[in-house]
Tab-separated table of C-alpha atoms and ligand atoms in Angstrom:
chain	number	residue	atom	x	y	z
A	1	MET	CA	4.069	31.717	2.602
A	2	LYS	CA	3.965	31.146	-1.196
A	3	ILE	CA	4.958	28.108	-3.245
A	4	GLN	CA	8.045	29.288	-5.102
A	5	SER	CA	9.111	26.120	-6.938
A	6	ALA	CA	7.969	22.553	-7.571
A	7	GLU	CA	10.224	19.740	-8.763
A	8	VAL	CA	9.157	16.238	-9.847
A	9	ILE	CA	12.037	13.922	-8.964
A	10	VAL	CA	12.139	10.483	-10.601
A	11	THR	CA	14.628	7.980	-9.209
A	12	SER	CA	15.043	4.207	-9.410
A	13	PRO	CA	17.404	2.918	-6.703
A	14	ASP	CA	15.779	-0.473	-5.964
A	15	ARG	CA	12.660	0.364	-8.032
A	16	ASN	CA	11.023	3.466	-9.608
A	17	PHE	CA	9.832	6.272	-7.335
A	18	VAL	CA	8.243	9.634	-8.180
A	19	THR	CA	8.554	12.412	-5.598
A	20	LEU	CA	7.176	15.949	-5.683
A	21	LYS	CA	9.324	18.540	-3.872
A	22	LEU	CA	7.726	21.934	-3.119
A	23	THR	CA	9.783	24.892	-1.909
A	24	THR	CA	8.267	28.059	-0.388
A	25	ASP	CA	9.471	31.650	-0.648
A	26	ASP	CA	10.800	31.419	2.902
A	27	GLY	CA	12.836	28.314	2.123
A	28	LEU	CA	10.690	25.544	3.600
A	29	THR	CA	10.486	22.340	1.538
A	30	GLY	CA	7.869	19.615	1.484
A	31	LEU	CA	7.860	16.149	-0.106
A	32	GLY	CA	4.985	14.102	-1.546
A	33	ASP	CA	5.025	10.553	-2.949
A	34	ALA	CA	3.515	10.232	-6.446
A	35	THR	CA	4.596	6.672	-7.250
A	36	LEU	CA	2.067	4.622	-9.251
A	37	ASN	CA	3.634	1.213	-9.853
A	38	GLY	CA	4.003	0.521	-13.575
A	39	ARG	CA	2.473	3.869	-14.620
A	40	GLU	CA	4.964	6.234	-12.970
A	41	LEU	CA	5.588	8.376	-16.067
A	42	ALA	CA	1.881	9.135	-16.450
A	43	VAL	CA	1.890	10.792	-13.032
A	44	VAL	CA	5.167	12.580	-13.819
A	45	SER	CA	3.540	14.179	-16.855
A	46	TYR	CA	0.297	14.954	-15.006
A	47	LEU	CA	2.306	16.785	-12.370
A	48	ARG	CA	4.886	18.503	-14.580
A	49	ASP	CA	2.548	19.475	-17.421
A	50	HIS	CA	-0.749	20.151	-15.651
A	51	VAL	CA	-0.282	20.676	-11.904
A	52	VAL	CA	3.082	22.370	-11.242
A	53	PRO	CA	2.180	25.457	-13.353
A	54	LEU	CA	-0.961	25.871	-11.196
A	55	LEU	CA	0.942	25.695	-7.899
A	56	ILE	CA	3.536	28.432	-8.292
A	57	GLY	CA	2.532	31.497	-6.255
A	58	ARG	CA	-0.246	29.712	-4.307
A	59	ASP	CA	-0.406	30.095	-0.527
A	60	ALA	CA	1.305	26.955	0.819
A	61	HIS	CA	-0.869	27.095	3.948
A	62	GLN	CA	-4.058	26.526	1.933
A	63	ILE	CA	-4.022	22.721	1.877
A	64	GLU	CA	-7.782	22.104	1.639
A	65	ASP	CA	-8.359	24.840	-0.951
A	66	THR	CA	-5.470	23.540	-3.068
A	67	TRP	CA	-6.899	20.006	-2.862
A	68	GLN	CA	-10.404	21.148	-3.905
A	69	PHE	CA	-8.949	23.363	-6.651
A	70	LEU	CA	-6.885	20.511	-8.155
A	71	TYR	CA	-9.765	18.001	-7.845
A	72	ARG	CA	-12.539	20.206	-9.255
A	73	SER	CA	-10.618	22.319	-11.769
A	74	ALA	CA	-9.386	19.161	-13.567
A	75	TYR	CA	-13.023	18.490	-14.576
A	76	TRP	CA	-12.134	14.819	-15.212
A	77	ARG	CA	-12.462	13.408	-11.710
A	78	ARG	CA	-11.011	10.423	-9.841
A	79	GLY	CA	-8.669	7.768	-11.228
A	80	PRO	CA	-5.251	6.528	-10.041
A	81	VAL	CA	-3.141	9.053	-11.983
A	82	THR	CA	-5.109	12.141	-10.945
A	83	MET	CA	-5.387	11.074	-7.308
A	84	ALA	CA	-1.694	10.153	-7.016
A	85	ALA	CA	-0.763	13.595	-8.350
A	86	ILE	CA	-3.150	15.352	-5.962
A	87	ALA	CA	-1.839	13.152	-3.128
A	88	ALA	CA	1.729	14.271	-3.741
A	89	VAL	CA	0.750	17.950	-3.564
A	90	ASP	CA	-1.375	17.377	-0.455
A	91	VAL	CA	1.337	15.514	1.469
A	92	ALA	CA	4.047	18.007	0.471
A	93	LEU	CA	1.873	20.864	1.780
A	94	TRP	CA	1.220	19.006	5.057
A	95	ASP	CA	4.988	18.441	5.346
A	96	ILE	CA	5.590	22.184	4.907
A	97	LYS	CA	2.823	23.186	7.330
A	98	ALA	CA	4.156	20.872	10.034
A	99	LYS	CA	7.699	22.171	9.524
A	100	ALA	CA	6.396	25.755	9.779
A	101	ALA	CA	4.679	24.774	13.048
A	102	GLY	CA	7.829	23.012	14.295
A	103	MET	CA	5.871	19.801	14.925
A	104	PRO	CA	5.825	16.208	13.642
A	105	LEU	CA	2.928	15.963	11.188
A	106	TYR	CA	0.781	13.677	13.374
A	107	GLN	CA	0.450	16.526	15.910
A	108	LEU	CA	-1.452	18.594	13.326
A	109	LEU	CA	-3.797	15.628	12.734
A	110	GLY	CA	-4.938	15.505	16.357
A	111	GLY	CA	-1.871	14.149	18.116
A	112	ALA	CA	-0.976	10.542	18.933
A	113	SER	CA	-3.845	8.132	19.658
A	114	ARG	CA	-1.418	5.237	20.413
A	115	THR	CA	2.200	4.569	21.254
A	116	GLY	CA	2.997	2.929	17.923
A	117	LEU	CA	1.633	1.190	14.823
A	118	MET	CA	1.457	-2.610	14.649
A	119	ALA	CA	3.086	-3.681	11.375
A	120	TYR	CA	2.835	-6.801	9.269
A	121	GLY	CA	5.464	-8.241	6.944
A	122	HIS	CA	5.298	-10.442	3.836
A	123	ALA	CA	6.353	-14.065	4.418
A	124	SER	CA	6.255	-16.415	1.469
A	125	GLY	CA	7.634	-19.725	0.295
A	126	ARG	CA	7.829	-21.974	-2.713
A	127	ASP	CA	7.282	-24.833	-0.246
A	128	LEU	CA	6.539	-25.186	3.476
A	129	PRO	CA	10.176	-25.350	4.678
A	130	GLU	CA	10.984	-22.120	2.841
A	131	LEU	CA	7.761	-20.493	4.072
A	132	PHE	CA	8.507	-21.464	7.688
A	133	ASP	CA	12.062	-20.118	7.357
A	134	ASN	CA	10.674	-16.878	5.974
A	135	VAL	CA	8.141	-16.589	8.809
A	136	ARG	CA	10.924	-17.121	11.352
A	137	SER	CA	13.008	-14.393	9.657
A	138	TYR	CA	10.125	-11.945	10.212
A	139	LEU	CA	9.566	-13.070	13.794
A	140	ASP	CA	13.304	-12.573	14.405
A	141	LYS	CA	12.937	-8.989	13.120
A	142	GLY	CA	10.211	-8.411	15.697
A	143	TYR	CA	7.113	-8.497	13.487
A	144	LYS	CA	3.989	-9.336	15.458
A	145	ALA	CA	1.778	-10.041	12.417
A	146	ILE	CA	2.683	-11.827	9.212
A	147	ARG	CA	1.160	-12.198	5.749
A	148	ILE	CA	1.349	-15.713	4.304
A	149	GLN	CA	1.686	-16.257	0.538
A	150	THR	CA	2.831	-19.465	-1.120
A	151	ALA	CA	3.410	-21.124	-4.434
A	152	VAL	CA	0.651	-23.402	-5.721
A	153	PRO	CA	1.602	-26.849	-7.042
A	154	GLY	CA	1.197	-26.920	-10.801
A	155	LEU	CA	1.554	-23.170	-11.254
A	156	ARG	CA	4.839	-21.827	-12.654
A	157	ALA	CA	4.923	-18.330	-11.108
A	158	ILE	CA	2.631	-16.638	-8.654
A	159	TYR	CA	2.046	-13.317	-6.920
A	160	GLY	CA	3.766	-12.660	-3.646
A	161	VAL	CA	6.373	-15.426	-3.506
A	162	ALA	CA	9.909	-14.115	-3.012
A	163	GLY	CA	12.950	-15.796	-4.463
A	164	ASN	CA	15.950	-16.950	-2.499
A	165	ALA	CA	16.804	-15.233	0.738
A	166	THR	CA	19.736	-12.854	0.842
A	167	THR	CA	21.585	-12.039	4.034
A	168	GLU	CA	21.934	-8.331	4.702
A	169	GLY	CA	24.867	-8.159	7.117
A	170	ASN	CA	23.692	-8.610	10.692
A	171	LYS	CA	20.108	-7.850	9.690
A	172	GLY	CA	19.389	-11.518	9.092
A	173	LYS	CA	17.686	-12.988	6.062
A	174	ARG	CA	15.808	-10.766	3.664
A	175	TYR	CA	13.297	-12.290	1.298
A	176	ASP	CA	12.789	-9.610	-1.300
A	177	TYR	CA	9.578	-9.654	-3.291
A	178	GLU	CA	9.438	-6.768	-5.785
A	179	PRO	CA	6.381	-7.355	-7.984
A	180	ALA	CA	7.325	-4.831	-10.666
A	181	GLN	CA	9.966	-6.315	-12.946
A	182	ARG	CA	12.372	-4.126	-14.906
A	183	ALA	CA	11.665	-5.013	-18.563
A	184	ASP	CA	10.060	-3.462	-21.647
A	185	LEU	CA	6.994	-5.718	-21.330
A	186	PRO	CA	4.995	-7.129	-18.427
A	187	VAL	CA	5.868	-10.686	-17.399
A	188	GLU	CA	3.131	-13.282	-17.957
A	189	GLU	CA	2.297	-15.508	-15.004
A	190	ASP	CA	-0.137	-18.429	-14.860
A	191	TRP	CA	-3.164	-19.007	-12.669
A	192	ASP	CA	-5.665	-21.673	-11.719
A	193	THR	CA	-8.207	-20.767	-9.045
A	194	ARG	CA	-9.232	-24.371	-8.372
A	195	LYS	CA	-5.632	-25.416	-7.675
A	196	TYR	CA	-5.237	-22.364	-5.386
A	197	LEU	CA	-8.477	-22.972	-3.446
A	198	THR	CA	-7.542	-26.625	-2.979
A	199	HIS	CA	-3.989	-25.864	-1.795
A	200	LEU	CA	-4.279	-22.848	0.504
A	201	PRO	CA	-6.223	-24.188	3.530
A	202	GLY	CA	-3.575	-26.877	4.049
A	203	VAL	CA	-0.864	-24.227	4.078
A	204	PHE	CA	-2.605	-22.288	6.851
A	205	GLU	CA	-3.204	-25.504	8.814
A	206	ALA	CA	0.549	-26.218	8.602
A	207	VAL	CA	1.437	-22.648	9.619
A	208	ARG	CA	-0.926	-22.753	12.603
A	209	ASN	CA	0.500	-26.143	13.650
A	210	GLU	CA	4.061	-24.772	13.398
A	211	PHE	CA	3.611	-21.281	14.868
A	212	GLY	CA	0.539	-21.577	17.079
A	213	ALA	CA	-2.892	-20.026	17.240
A	214	ASP	CA	-2.038	-16.559	18.500
A	215	ILE	CA	0.019	-14.823	15.835
A	216	PRO	CA	-2.122	-12.646	13.513
A	217	LEU	CA	-1.907	-14.112	9.997
A	218	LEU	CA	-2.988	-12.320	6.832
A	219	HIS	CA	-3.430	-13.417	3.224
A	220	ASP	CA	-3.797	-11.517	-0.055
A	221	GLY	CA	-6.111	-13.041	-2.653
A	222	HIS	CA	-5.041	-10.311	-5.070
A	223	HIS	CA	-8.405	-9.880	-6.858
A	224	ARG	CA	-8.451	-13.360	-8.440
A	225	MET	CA	-11.647	-15.023	-7.296
A	226	THR	CA	-15.302	-14.686	-8.187
A	227	PRO	CA	-17.507	-13.747	-5.218
A	228	ILE	CA	-18.633	-17.334	-4.582
A	229	GLN	CA	-15.025	-18.582	-4.837
A	230	ALA	CA	-14.009	-15.864	-2.355
A	231	ALA	CA	-16.836	-16.972	-0.074
A	232	LYS	CA	-15.614	-20.571	-0.318
A	233	LEU	CA	-12.037	-19.542	0.550
A	234	GLY	CA	-13.110	-17.308	3.437
A	235	LYS	CA	-15.162	-20.154	4.873
A	236	SER	CA	-12.377	-22.732	4.409
A	237	LEU	CA	-9.910	-20.453	6.251
A	238	GLU	CA	-12.174	-19.835	9.279
A	239	PRO	CA	-10.523	-22.620	11.339
A	240	TYR	CA	-7.202	-20.747	11.002
A	241	ASP	CA	-8.601	-17.453	12.347
A	242	LEU	CA	-7.012	-14.985	9.899
A	243	PHE	CA	-6.511	-11.337	10.809
A	244	TRP	CA	-7.773	-10.605	7.273
A	245	LEU	CA	-8.276	-11.983	3.789
A	246	GLU	CA	-7.332	-9.219	1.360
A	247	ASP	CA	-8.673	-8.411	-2.112
A	248	CYS	CA	-10.677	-11.642	-2.193
A	249	THR	CA	-12.583	-10.525	-5.307
A	250	PRO	CA	-12.396	-7.509	-7.668
A	251	ALA	CA	-14.363	-4.830	-5.838
A	252	GLU	CA	-15.282	-2.390	-8.579
A	253	ASN	CA	-18.585	-4.206	-8.092
A	254	GLN	CA	-18.900	-3.346	-4.407
A	255	ALA	CA	-22.176	-5.284	-4.172
A	256	ALA	CA	-20.252	-8.509	-4.882
A	257	LEU	CA	-18.987	-8.414	-1.315
A	258	ARG	CA	-22.568	-8.951	-0.042
A	259	LEU	CA	-22.331	-12.559	-1.284
A	260	VAL	CA	-18.924	-13.090	0.342
A	261	ARG	CA	-20.101	-11.556	3.625
A	262	GLN	CA	-23.140	-13.892	3.726
A	263	HIS	CA	-20.899	-16.958	3.792
A	264	THR	CA	-17.906	-16.186	5.953
A	265	THR	CA	-16.776	-14.465	9.131
A	266	THR	CA	-13.170	-14.192	7.921
A	267	PRO	CA	-12.380	-10.439	8.154
A	268	LEU	CA	-12.062	-8.732	4.764
A	269	ALA	CA	-9.644	-6.004	3.624
A	270	ILE	CA	-10.065	-4.185	0.309
A	271	GLY	CA	-9.005	-1.013	-1.450
A	272	GLU	CA	-5.330	-0.771	-2.389
A	273	VAL	CA	-6.360	-0.111	-6.014
A	274	PHE	CA	-9.083	2.389	-5.015
A	275	ASN	CA	-8.530	6.135	-5.178
A	276	THR	CA	-11.595	7.960	-3.820
A	277	VAL	CA	-14.290	7.546	-1.186
A	278	TRP	CA	-16.815	6.624	-3.902
A	279	ASP	CA	-14.987	3.324	-4.433
A	280	TYR	CA	-15.851	2.465	-0.815
A	281	GLN	CA	-19.337	3.889	-0.366
A	282	THR	CA	-21.326	0.616	-0.358
A	283	LEU	CA	-18.501	-1.387	1.217
A	284	ILE	CA	-18.446	0.981	4.201
A	285	THR	CA	-22.137	1.793	4.652
A	286	GLU	CA	-23.112	-1.900	4.456
A	287	GLN	CA	-20.084	-2.990	6.526
A	288	LEU	CA	-18.986	-5.363	3.768
A	289	ILE	CA	-15.320	-4.935	4.723
A	290	ASP	CA	-13.378	-4.669	7.990
A	291	TYR	CA	-10.280	-2.789	6.778
A	292	VAL	CA	-9.674	0.077	4.349
A	293	ARG	CA	-6.549	-0.822	2.396
A	294	SER	CA	-5.809	2.492	0.657
A	295	ALA	CA	-2.414	4.162	0.808
A	296	VAL	CA	-2.123	7.922	1.269
A	297	THR	CA	-0.179	7.986	-2.020
A	298	HIS	CA	-2.997	6.570	-4.182
A	299	THR	CA	-6.024	8.201	-2.555
A	300	GLY	CA	-5.537	11.944	-2.868
A	301	GLY	CA	-3.247	12.340	0.136
A	302	ILE	CA	-3.627	12.735	3.874
A	303	SER	CA	-6.561	15.149	3.570
A	304	ALA	CA	-8.608	12.694	1.497
A	305	LEU	CA	-7.673	9.431	3.198
A	306	LYS	CA	-8.361	10.894	6.648
A	307	LYS	CA	-11.904	11.766	5.477
A	308	ILE	CA	-12.400	8.216	4.186
A	309	LEU	CA	-11.119	6.710	7.446
A	310	ASP	CA	-13.247	9.066	9.567
A	311	PHE	CA	-16.271	7.936	7.483
A	312	ALA	CA	-15.255	4.268	7.931
A	313	ALA	CA	-14.849	4.771	11.682
A	314	GLN	CA	-18.620	5.393	11.985
A	315	TYR	CA	-19.106	1.772	10.785
A	316	GLN	CA	-16.442	0.169	13.005
A	317	ILE	CA	-14.107	-0.250	10.011
A	318	LYS	CA	-10.379	0.241	10.563
A	319	SER	CA	-7.323	1.230	8.565
A	320	GLY	CA	-4.972	-1.283	6.970
A	321	MET	CA	-2.867	1.055	4.877
A	322	HIS	CA	-1.046	-0.380	1.864
A	323	GLY	CA	2.704	-0.355	2.479
A	324	PRO	CA	4.635	-2.379	-0.132
A	325	THR	CA	8.005	-1.345	-1.507
A	326	ASP	CA	6.262	0.708	-4.211
A	327	ILE	CA	5.013	3.108	-1.577
A	328	SER	CA	8.099	5.304	-1.159
A	329	PRO	CA	9.581	6.234	2.224
A	330	VAL	CA	7.724	9.552	1.818
A	331	GLY	CA	4.424	7.729	1.343
A	332	MET	CA	5.194	5.394	4.235
A	333	ALA	CA	5.930	8.344	6.530
A	334	ALA	CA	2.612	9.961	5.569
A	335	ALA	CA	0.816	6.707	6.388
A	336	MET	CA	2.539	6.474	9.764
A	337	HIS	CA	1.635	10.029	10.798
A	338	LEU	CA	-1.993	9.498	9.749
A	339	GLY	CA	-2.141	6.055	11.378
A	340	LEU	CA	-0.761	7.397	14.661
A	341	ALA	CA	-3.434	10.112	14.867
A	342	ILE	CA	-6.710	8.440	13.786
A	343	HIS	CA	-8.779	6.490	16.308
A	344	ASN	CA	-9.614	3.585	13.977
A	345	PHE	CA	-6.093	2.432	13.163
A	346	GLY	CA	-5.969	-1.298	12.350
A	347	ILE	CA	-2.557	-2.388	11.073
A	348	GLN	CA	0.217	-1.055	8.820
A	349	GLU	CA	1.789	-3.049	6.003
A	350	TYR	CA	5.582	-2.666	6.142
A	351	MET	CA	7.833	-4.441	3.661
A	352	SER	CA	10.888	-2.234	4.409
A	353	HIS	CA	12.892	-0.705	1.567
A	354	GLY	CA	16.286	-1.762	0.220
A	355	ALA	CA	19.659	-0.218	1.031
A	356	LEU	CA	19.828	1.848	-2.186
A	357	THR	CA	16.391	3.348	-1.538
A	358	ASN	CA	17.437	4.185	2.007
A	359	SER	CA	20.506	5.972	0.611
A	360	VAL	CA	18.253	8.257	-1.447
A	361	PHE	CA	15.587	8.888	1.217
A	362	GLN	CA	16.787	9.822	4.729
A	363	GLN	CA	14.129	8.720	7.206
A	364	THR	CA	13.526	9.156	10.937
A	365	PHE	CA	10.784	6.575	11.522
A	366	THR	CA	11.507	3.668	13.865
A	367	PHE	CA	10.503	-0.017	13.802
A	368	THR	CA	10.868	-1.483	17.285
A	369	ASP	CA	9.392	-4.705	18.669
A	370	GLY	CA	6.999	-4.962	15.736
A	371	MET	CA	5.737	-1.395	16.069
A	372	LEU	CA	6.337	1.534	13.708
A	373	HIS	CA	6.556	5.178	14.790
A	374	PRO	CA	7.026	8.172	12.461
A	375	GLY	CA	9.358	9.982	14.843
A	376	GLU	CA	9.350	13.496	16.326
A	377	GLN	CA	11.054	15.495	13.555
A	378	PRO	CA	9.084	18.511	12.319
A	379	GLY	CA	7.077	17.552	9.233
A	380	LEU	CA	7.105	14.045	7.735
A	381	GLY	CA	10.622	13.316	8.964
A	382	VAL	CA	11.911	12.368	5.508
A	383	SER	CA	14.444	14.133	3.281
A	384	LEU	CA	15.532	13.277	-0.245
A	385	ASP	CA	19.155	13.464	-1.400
A	386	VAL	CA	18.679	14.852	-4.923
A	387	ASP	CA	22.271	14.087	-5.949
A	388	GLU	CA	21.977	10.479	-4.753
A	389	ALA	CA	18.577	10.225	-6.494
A	390	GLY	CA	20.227	11.358	-9.729
A	391	LYS	CA	22.446	8.287	-9.734
A	392	TYR	CA	19.424	6.038	-10.428
A	393	PRO	CA	17.489	7.045	-13.554
A	394	TYR	CA	14.026	5.669	-14.314
A	395	GLN	CA	13.910	2.125	-15.679
A	396	THR	CA	10.865	0.738	-17.449
A	397	ALA	CA	9.185	-1.767	-15.150
A	398	TYR	CA	5.755	-3.378	-15.110
A	399	LEU	CA	3.681	-5.511	-12.790
A	400	PRO	CA	3.069	-9.032	-14.155
A	401	TYR	CA	-0.257	-10.212	-15.559
A	402	ASN	CA	-1.993	-13.588	-15.475
A	403	ARG	CA	-3.301	-16.014	-18.043
A	404	LEU	CA	-5.337	-19.157	-17.352
A	405	ALA	CA	-4.341	-22.500	-18.847
A	406	ASP	CA	-6.531	-21.845	-21.892
A	407	GLY	CA	-4.849	-18.483	-22.458
A	408	THR	CA	-7.601	-16.281	-21.044
A	409	VAL	CA	-6.254	-13.150	-19.375
A	410	HIS	CA	-7.093	-13.189	-15.657
A	411	ASP	CA	-6.731	-10.761	-12.752
A	412	TRP	CA	-3.227	-10.669	-11.304
B	501	CS2	C1	0.178	-6.206	-2.704
B	501	CS2	C2	1.155	-5.346	-3.437
B	501	CS2	O1	1.174	-5.346	-0.768
B	501	CS2	C3	0.148	-5.842	-1.243
B	501	CS2	O2	-0.894	-6.060	-0.616
B	501	CS2	O3	-1.116	-6.225	-3.224
B	501	CS2	O4	2.360	-6.028	-3.498
B	501	CS2	C4	0.756	-4.971	-4.831
B	501	CS2	O5	0.781	-6.108	-5.654
B	501	CS2	C5	1.725	-3.936	-5.353
B	501	CS2	O6	1.847	-2.938	-4.396
B	501	CS2	C6	1.215	-3.339	-6.630
B	501	CS2	O7	2.038	-2.260	-6.988
B	502	MG	MG1	-2.564	-6.446	-1.738
């Protein structure tokens, strides 16, 4: 079974997505997500100019050899662009192989290890009443775990806080938070760690008082603290028993997490900006984290992320795959199949996509009573309507960035 053609499809229904579509000489097609938020066109070029010419004529069954060929023949290893491109090829080939076998993809990964995947949603609020309303909207949708993000008094704009709720027919309120903003330049936001560290514990106390002690609550620090500040926050949140504190400090310096770990028992999740196992080596072997945050899309695909998660499993570390709206339905399906099969599944982020996106990507996954399931269709269970995709051309969009009060650029 040879790869006969490869198309890179760029579409922007609710936001930009990049999808690789492979077609074999016997007519099977496979899809892979190659979306890298804010740098989509770099991956488009990497695929179109440097990968697609290498794929035509290759045996579509040779997933591992194709992965090793693309990783080692590039010479320049790792990095978000390279690994997103390799991921798209890898997932598309798994999609094809599962279709050829007539099975849902998770069956080729060892079969189901659970009945479904616990999901968490993104609740946020500019104040407590809005936050509580947002939490209730997620509980009404069946979510069993919820991420809490809020505004910080004195700060103008902040990561993770949605605007006004919209009502989507009988689907209840939808608080959309799309971090990438369609504009020719990134939007500048402001930040003050002291204000944030002072404000946040009170928010979690209020949420626990309103919604009780049982519901798993998560929070995303989004890379903004120094290690000792992260340690202080983790310790101050211990009374509120978080499921995890995410990206508490930039983790290129993996050793920084030793300091955080010394001071707090709040579980830690890191890795959505990582793209190979080497980014995790110390974090995993020294058990400095509890959850691996990578998405299939950004980490070289199912083949690579499964190896990372199997490595993490030896250290009692679980998956917490990244699942915001900038992971396409194809990437989300790949995460669900992988999450269903591995033993050390932890939780799956699920923001749900907008109506326009769902008109471009036909999906068969289900979300019932707070649990996701990829479905029983052969392959990933996702198809892409190329004509519908063509209605939504790429639009320049960037993630925001932060400056401190004195103008210093800070992590966003
Ligand atoms: C966030 C993301 O979902 C998360 O945990 O960190 O919203 C992240 O900011 C975007 O996916 C970046 O593209
Ligand atoms: Mg995050």
